[in-house]
Amino acid sequence: MKKTSIIPIFIPHIGCPHRCVFCNQWQITGHRGVPSPDDIRHAVDTYTASSREPRHWELAFYGGSFTAIPVDMQERLLQPAYEALQAGKIQSLRCSTRPDCIDGPVMARLHHYGMTIVELGVQSMDDSVLEKAQRGHTAAQVETATRLLRQDGFTVGHQLMPGLPGEDWDSLVRTTAAVCRLHPDIARIYPVAVLENTELAEQYRTGRYEPLTIPEGVRRAAYMKQQFIDHGIHVIRTGLQATADLDDTTQVLAGAYTPAMGEMVDSLRYRVKLFAVLDTLHQADIIISYNRRDTSRVRGYKNQTMHEADKRYSFCLHWQEDNTVAPGSIRAGDVELVIGK
Ligand code: SF4
């Protein structure tokens, strides 16, 4: 199978009816302005020329509300992408947009230009959290958009943001359950970070918003991710992609941003499942085996799981790579644990 590689086309805040409290796409994407059709053609040619081996190239419009962009501008952006698709330079197209900007004519346009994947900015399924985030849509609109896209044959993605104002664990659990019921094909989880030049930054400075700590962001994202995996939803990203702007401490004021978020979340997921089994075992020695691909997930971020296990258990643990163990699983003594990637 060919490896999928993304050609990102950033459209920061284009189409957004207003700014949501947490959002600063100029900072998240590191881009400003609207790309021209020639910029898109150039990006396709540059990316596809950069690899010698054949790949599945996917062009993705990120960072704005694609289907809320004025139709003539949407078509100007879609036309060069469609041409690249027709010419066989790229193999698929995706965009991200708001749940309240999906209807029949919108989906017909996307189909016409060959778009097959639509990611919805869901953020939460709790209406009071959505209101505080000034999203301007409801959880019911997420349900409708997901159903319409699915009926029309699109691959559907949900983007979630644990840690928004007003969210507690109860709200997070309800959001997670609601997303599992809707069952998008893919999900991204972005624990909230407080970015400069946002309404959330003002709320934080004036004490009206208490940001997530990194460990709490990891806990919430790990819970969500494990639930999604257990329900067959493919999680394709956890935590914001590092950019020069995000690594600038004057730009990220607080909250759960770390370039290691994905690794820390997976470490915690594996640790929770592993310790749940080890707590029930009473042997002198236990061998913990795992596929080489899972070594850092099993041993933990900076070997944290090994260190915690040493303190927690009086018996001896032996940690070993064993490629007869399926990726995404752990063997603890005789017990086979399926955790999922
Ligand atoms: S979260 Fe989405 S809709 Fe809200 S301002 Fe950012 S890009 Fe626009």
Short mmCIF file of C-alpha atoms and ligand atoms in Angstrom, two decimals:
data_model
loop_
_atom_site.label_atom_id
_atom_site.label_comp_id
_atom_site.label_asym_id
_atom_site.label_seq_id
_atom_site.Cartn_x
_atom_site.Cartn_y
_atom_site.Cartn_z
CA MET A 1 0.00 0.00 0.00
CA LYS A 2 1.30 3.45 -0.90
CA LYS A 3 2.05 5.84 1.94
CA THR A 4 -0.38 8.78 2.18
CA SER A 5 1.26 12.20 2.24
CA ILE A 6 -0.55 15.49 2.76
CA ILE A 7 -0.14 18.63 0.68
CA PRO A 8 -1.42 21.25 3.14
CA ILE A 9 -3.04 24.39 1.76
CA PHE A 10 -3.62 26.83 4.60
CA ILE A 11 -6.62 29.14 4.46
CA PRO A 12 -6.35 30.68 7.96
CA HIS A 13 -9.71 32.02 9.17
CA ILE A 14 -11.03 32.26 5.62
CA GLY A 15 -14.79 31.68 5.70
CA CYS A 16 -15.02 31.94 9.50
CA PRO A 17 -18.09 34.01 10.43
CA HIS A 18 -16.29 35.18 13.60
CA ARG A 19 -13.37 34.16 15.83
CA CYS A 20 -13.99 31.37 18.32
CA VAL A 21 -12.53 32.22 21.74
CA PHE A 22 -9.57 29.83 21.54
CA CYS A 23 -8.60 30.25 17.91
CA ASN A 24 -5.69 31.94 16.25
CA GLN A 25 -5.10 30.09 13.00
CA TRP A 26 -2.38 32.50 11.88
CA GLN A 27 -0.36 31.20 14.81
CA ILE A 28 -1.41 27.55 14.55
CA THR A 29 -0.71 27.28 10.83
CA GLY A 30 2.10 29.84 10.63
CA HIS A 31 0.39 31.26 7.50
CA ARG A 32 -1.60 34.38 6.55
CA GLY A 33 -3.63 35.37 3.50
CA VAL A 34 -5.49 33.44 0.81
CA PRO A 35 -3.52 31.18 -1.54
CA SER A 36 -3.96 31.87 -5.27
CA PRO A 37 -4.72 29.08 -7.78
CA ASP A 38 -1.08 29.31 -8.88
CA ASP A 39 0.09 28.87 -5.26
CA ILE A 40 -1.92 25.63 -5.15
CA ARG A 41 -0.52 24.39 -8.49
CA HIS A 42 2.98 25.23 -7.28
CA ALA A 43 2.44 23.38 -3.96
CA VAL A 44 1.21 20.27 -5.81
CA ASP A 45 4.21 20.28 -8.17
CA THR A 46 6.71 20.94 -5.38
CA TYR A 47 5.41 18.28 -3.01
CA THR A 48 4.94 15.58 -5.64
CA ALA A 49 8.42 16.22 -7.07
CA SER A 50 9.95 15.89 -3.59
CA SER A 51 9.46 12.11 -3.34
CA ARG A 52 11.05 9.46 -5.55
CA GLU A 53 8.78 6.67 -4.38
CA PRO A 54 5.10 6.57 -5.49
CA ARG A 55 2.73 7.95 -2.87
CA HIS A 56 -0.94 8.59 -2.29
CA TRP A 57 -0.97 12.39 -2.35
CA GLU A 58 -3.82 14.12 -0.59
CA LEU A 59 -4.40 17.85 -0.88
CA ALA A 60 -5.96 19.28 2.30
CA PHE A 61 -7.49 22.71 2.91
CA TYR A 62 -6.78 23.49 6.57
CA GLY A 63 -7.20 26.33 9.04
CA GLY A 64 -10.50 27.92 8.03
CA SER A 65 -14.15 27.15 7.36
CA PHE A 66 -13.87 25.87 3.83
CA THR A 67 -17.53 25.45 2.96
CA ALA A 68 -18.38 28.89 4.42
CA ILE A 69 -16.05 30.66 1.99
CA PRO A 70 -17.91 32.66 -0.71
CA VAL A 71 -18.72 30.21 -3.51
CA ASP A 72 -16.63 31.94 -6.20
CA MET A 73 -13.55 31.85 -3.97
CA GLN A 74 -14.21 28.20 -3.03
CA GLU A 75 -14.33 27.34 -6.72
CA ARG A 76 -11.11 29.25 -7.41
CA LEU A 77 -9.42 27.14 -4.72
CA LEU A 78 -11.01 23.89 -5.83
CA GLN A 79 -10.34 24.21 -9.56
CA PRO A 80 -6.51 23.70 -9.45
CA ALA A 81 -6.97 20.89 -6.94
CA TYR A 82 -9.50 19.22 -9.22
CA GLU A 83 -7.14 19.59 -12.21
CA ALA A 84 -4.36 17.91 -10.22
CA LEU A 85 -6.77 15.10 -9.33
CA GLN A 86 -7.78 14.64 -12.97
CA ALA A 87 -4.14 14.65 -14.06
CA GLY A 88 -3.34 11.91 -11.51
CA LYS A 89 -0.85 14.16 -9.67
CA ILE A 90 -2.87 13.80 -6.45
CA GLN A 91 -5.25 11.03 -5.40
CA SER A 92 -7.64 12.66 -2.91
CA LEU A 93 -8.94 15.94 -1.50
CA ARG A 94 -9.99 16.91 2.01
CA CYS A 95 -11.14 20.04 3.82
CA SER A 96 -12.13 21.12 7.30
CA THR A 97 -15.19 23.21 8.03
CA ARG A 98 -17.92 24.10 10.53
CA PRO A 99 -20.83 21.76 11.30
CA ASP A 100 -23.38 24.52 10.52
CA CYS A 101 -22.01 24.95 6.98
CA ILE A 102 -23.02 21.61 5.49
CA ASP A 103 -26.09 21.20 3.29
CA GLY A 104 -27.12 19.66 -0.03
CA PRO A 105 -25.69 22.32 -2.40
CA VAL A 106 -22.44 22.48 -0.37
CA MET A 107 -21.96 18.70 -0.60
CA ALA A 108 -22.88 18.70 -4.32
CA ARG A 109 -20.12 21.28 -4.95
CA LEU A 110 -17.56 19.28 -2.98
CA HIS A 111 -18.46 16.10 -4.88
CA HIS A 112 -18.27 17.94 -8.18
CA TYR A 113 -14.64 18.88 -7.48
CA GLY A 114 -13.68 15.43 -6.21
CA MET A 115 -13.59 16.12 -2.44
CA THR A 116 -14.01 12.89 -0.46
CA ILE A 117 -13.04 13.73 3.14
CA VAL A 118 -14.65 16.43 5.29
CA GLU A 119 -13.48 17.16 8.82
CA LEU A 120 -15.88 19.00 11.12
CA GLY A 121 -14.72 21.32 13.89
CA VAL A 122 -16.86 19.75 16.61
CA GLN A 123 -14.80 20.74 19.69
CA SER A 124 -17.46 19.62 22.22
CA MET A 125 -20.91 17.99 22.22
CA ASP A 126 -21.96 20.05 25.25
CA ASP A 127 -24.03 23.06 24.18
CA SER A 128 -23.02 25.13 27.22
CA VAL A 129 -19.32 24.57 26.36
CA LEU A 130 -19.96 25.41 22.70
CA GLU A 131 -21.68 28.63 23.77
CA LYS A 132 -18.82 29.68 26.05
CA ALA A 133 -16.38 28.99 23.21
CA GLN A 134 -18.54 31.23 20.98
CA ARG A 135 -18.70 28.55 18.36
CA GLY A 136 -22.08 29.68 17.03
CA HIS A 137 -23.39 26.14 16.46
CA THR A 138 -24.97 23.43 18.57
CA ALA A 139 -24.33 19.74 19.19
CA ALA A 140 -27.52 18.98 17.22
CA GLN A 141 -25.94 20.65 14.17
CA VAL A 142 -22.92 18.35 14.55
CA GLU A 143 -25.27 15.36 14.49
CA THR A 144 -27.07 16.65 11.38
CA ALA A 145 -23.86 17.47 9.50
CA THR A 146 -22.33 14.10 10.34
CA ARG A 147 -25.44 12.27 9.16
CA LEU A 148 -25.70 14.29 5.91
CA LEU A 149 -22.03 13.78 5.04
CA ARG A 150 -22.20 10.08 5.77
CA GLN A 151 -25.38 9.63 3.71
CA ASP A 152 -23.68 11.42 0.84
CA GLY A 153 -20.69 9.06 0.95
CA PHE A 154 -18.03 11.34 2.47
CA THR A 155 -15.39 10.13 4.89
CA VAL A 156 -16.21 12.14 8.03
CA GLY A 157 -13.77 13.52 10.59
CA HIS A 158 -14.39 15.14 13.97
CA GLN A 159 -11.98 17.57 15.63
CA LEU A 160 -12.32 17.77 19.43
CA MET A 161 -10.89 20.18 21.99
CA PRO A 162 -10.82 18.89 25.58
CA GLY A 163 -10.36 21.65 28.14
CA LEU A 164 -12.60 24.41 26.75
CA PRO A 165 -14.16 26.86 29.26
CA GLY A 166 -16.94 25.20 31.23
CA GLU A 167 -15.85 21.64 30.48
CA ASP A 168 -15.45 19.30 33.43
CA TRP A 169 -14.95 15.52 33.43
CA ASP A 170 -18.66 14.87 33.30
CA SER A 171 -18.98 17.05 30.19
CA LEU A 172 -15.92 15.40 28.61
CA VAL A 173 -17.37 11.93 29.21
CA ARG A 174 -20.70 12.97 27.65
CA THR A 175 -18.95 14.53 24.64
CA THR A 176 -16.88 11.40 24.16
CA ALA A 177 -19.93 9.14 24.35
CA ALA A 178 -21.84 11.35 21.89
CA VAL A 179 -18.98 11.24 19.37
CA CYS A 180 -18.72 7.45 19.77
CA ARG A 181 -22.44 7.19 18.97
CA LEU A 182 -22.05 9.36 15.85
CA HIS A 183 -19.04 7.27 14.90
CA PRO A 184 -16.99 9.51 12.57
CA ASP A 185 -14.41 7.65 10.49
CA ILE A 186 -11.53 9.70 11.88
CA ALA A 187 -10.87 12.06 14.80
CA ARG A 188 -8.29 14.58 15.92
CA ILE A 189 -7.91 15.60 19.56
CA TYR A 190 -6.42 18.97 20.44
CA PRO A 191 -6.25 19.70 24.21
CA VAL A 192 -6.72 23.45 24.66
CA ALA A 193 -3.69 25.74 24.68
CA VAL A 194 -4.08 29.45 25.43
CA LEU A 195 -2.81 31.34 22.39
CA GLU A 196 -1.86 35.01 22.34
CA ASN A 197 -4.33 37.33 20.60
CA THR A 198 -7.41 35.30 21.42
CA GLU A 199 -10.40 35.96 23.65
CA LEU A 200 -9.26 32.99 25.76
CA ALA A 201 -5.96 34.78 26.46
CA GLU A 202 -7.96 37.71 27.88
CA GLN A 203 -10.08 35.35 29.98
CA TYR A 204 -6.92 33.69 31.28
CA ARG A 205 -5.21 37.01 32.09
CA THR A 206 -8.24 38.24 34.02
CA GLY A 207 -8.67 34.95 35.91
CA ARG A 208 -11.91 33.94 34.16
CA TYR A 209 -10.42 30.82 32.57
CA GLU A 210 -8.34 28.23 34.34
CA PRO A 211 -6.15 26.52 31.71
CA LEU A 212 -5.45 22.81 31.59
CA THR A 213 -2.12 21.70 32.96
CA ILE A 214 -0.19 19.46 30.58
CA PRO A 215 -0.83 16.33 32.76
CA GLU A 216 -4.57 17.11 32.85
CA GLY A 217 -4.61 17.68 29.07
CA VAL A 218 -2.88 14.33 28.65
CA ARG A 219 -5.43 12.62 30.94
CA ARG A 220 -8.44 14.04 29.10
CA ALA A 221 -7.01 13.33 25.64
CA ALA A 222 -5.97 9.80 26.67
CA TYR A 223 -9.48 9.03 27.91
CA MET A 224 -11.01 10.33 24.69
CA LYS A 225 -8.55 8.56 22.43
CA GLN A 226 -8.94 5.17 24.14
CA GLN A 227 -12.73 5.42 23.95
CA PHE A 228 -12.57 6.33 20.27
CA ILE A 229 -10.22 3.44 19.50
CA ASP A 230 -12.44 1.04 21.45
CA HIS A 231 -15.36 2.19 19.27
CA GLY A 232 -13.45 1.74 16.01
CA ILE A 233 -12.80 5.45 15.36
CA HIS A 234 -9.37 6.07 13.87
CA VAL A 235 -7.54 8.86 15.78
CA ILE A 236 -5.17 10.53 13.34
CA ARG A 237 -3.72 13.29 15.54
CA THR A 238 -3.41 14.13 19.22
CA GLY A 239 -2.11 17.61 20.10
CA LEU A 240 -1.26 20.57 17.91
CA GLN A 241 1.50 20.13 15.37
CA ALA A 242 4.62 21.98 16.53
CA THR A 243 5.37 25.20 14.62
CA ALA A 244 7.90 27.95 15.30
CA ASP A 245 5.03 30.15 16.57
CA LEU A 246 3.71 27.50 18.94
CA ASP A 247 7.17 26.83 20.31
CA ASP A 248 7.47 30.56 21.14
CA THR A 249 6.56 30.89 24.84
CA THR A 250 5.36 34.46 24.31
CA GLN A 251 2.71 33.10 21.93
CA VAL A 252 1.47 30.09 23.90
CA LEU A 253 0.56 31.56 27.27
CA ALA A 254 -0.69 28.47 29.11
CA GLY A 255 -2.58 25.23 28.71
CA ALA A 256 -1.84 21.80 27.36
CA TYR A 257 0.58 22.42 24.53
CA THR A 258 3.68 20.29 24.21
CA PRO A 259 5.22 18.85 21.05
CA ALA A 260 5.26 15.50 22.92
CA MET A 261 1.48 15.43 23.52
CA GLY A 262 0.87 12.43 21.22
CA GLU A 263 3.61 10.38 22.86
CA MET A 264 2.48 11.30 26.39
CA VAL A 265 -1.13 10.41 25.63
CA ASP A 266 -0.19 7.00 24.21
CA SER A 267 2.10 6.31 27.17
CA LEU A 268 -0.74 6.99 29.59
CA ARG A 269 -3.24 4.86 27.62
CA TYR A 270 -0.86 1.91 27.67
CA ARG A 271 0.02 2.45 31.35
CA VAL A 272 -3.60 2.51 32.50
CA LYS A 273 -4.37 -0.78 30.72
CA LEU A 274 -1.13 -2.45 31.78
CA PHE A 275 -1.43 -1.50 35.46
CA ALA A 276 -5.07 -2.66 35.51
CA VAL A 277 -3.79 -6.15 34.64
CA LEU A 278 -0.65 -6.08 36.79
CA ASP A 279 -2.76 -5.07 39.80
CA THR A 280 -4.53 -8.44 39.53
CA LEU A 281 -1.38 -10.59 39.16
CA HIS A 282 0.48 -12.03 42.12
CA GLN A 283 3.54 -13.70 40.62
CA ALA A 284 7.17 -13.51 41.55
CA ASP A 285 8.36 -12.46 38.10
CA ILE A 286 6.39 -11.12 35.17
CA ILE A 287 7.63 -10.71 31.63
CA ILE A 288 6.12 -7.78 29.75
CA SER A 289 6.50 -8.26 26.00
CA TYR A 290 5.62 -5.88 23.21
CA ASN A 291 6.30 -5.31 19.55
CA ARG A 292 9.37 -3.19 18.85
CA ARG A 293 7.11 -0.54 17.29
CA ASP A 294 5.44 -0.03 20.68
CA THR A 295 8.58 0.19 22.81
CA SER A 296 8.22 3.85 23.79
CA ARG A 297 4.46 3.55 24.33
CA VAL A 298 4.89 0.58 26.67
CA ARG A 299 7.94 1.78 28.60
CA GLY A 300 6.36 5.23 28.76
CA TYR A 301 7.37 8.73 27.84
CA LYS A 302 10.91 9.10 29.27
CA ASN A 303 10.46 5.56 30.73
CA GLN A 304 7.84 6.90 33.13
CA THR A 305 5.78 3.69 33.08
CA MET A 306 8.81 1.60 34.05
CA HIS A 307 9.70 3.96 36.89
CA GLU A 308 6.13 4.03 38.21
CA ALA A 309 5.86 0.24 37.94
CA ASP A 310 9.07 -0.15 39.97
CA LYS A 311 7.56 1.88 42.78
CA ARG A 312 4.09 0.33 42.54
CA TYR A 313 4.88 -3.41 42.46
CA SER A 314 6.93 -5.53 44.81
CA PHE A 315 7.41 -8.28 42.21
CA CYS A 316 10.02 -8.24 39.45
CA LEU A 317 9.09 -7.00 35.96
CA HIS A 318 11.13 -7.84 32.86
CA TRP A 319 10.51 -5.60 29.87
CA GLN A 320 11.30 -7.08 26.47
CA GLU A 321 10.69 -6.49 22.78
CA ASP A 322 9.07 -9.45 21.04
CA ASN A 323 7.83 -9.05 17.50
CA THR A 324 5.51 -12.05 17.82
CA VAL A 325 3.31 -9.68 19.89
CA ALA A 326 0.98 -7.76 17.56
CA PRO A 327 1.54 -3.99 17.32
CA GLY A 328 -0.92 -2.21 19.62
CA SER A 329 -0.86 -5.05 22.17
CA ILE A 330 1.06 -6.02 25.31
CA ARG A 331 1.65 -9.49 26.74
CA ALA A 332 1.89 -9.37 30.54
CA GLY A 333 2.71 -12.85 31.80
CA ASP A 334 0.04 -15.01 30.14
CA VAL A 335 -2.37 -12.14 29.59
CA GLU A 336 -2.68 -10.62 26.11
CA LEU A 337 -3.87 -7.02 26.18
CA VAL A 338 -5.18 -5.29 23.05
CA ILE A 339 -4.86 -1.53 23.42
CA GLY A 340 -4.88 -0.15 19.89
CA LYS A 341 -2.85 2.52 18.19
S1 SF4 B 1 -12.19 27.37 15.28
FE1 SF4 B 1 -12.69 27.16 13.12
S2 SF4 B 1 -14.52 28.44 12.86
FE2 SF4 B 1 -13.59 29.08 14.80
S3 SF4 B 1 -12.26 30.80 14.24
FE3 SF4 B 1 -11.00 28.93 14.19
S4 SF4 B 1 -11.01 28.22 12.08
FE4 SF4 B 1 -12.70 29.69 12.33
#
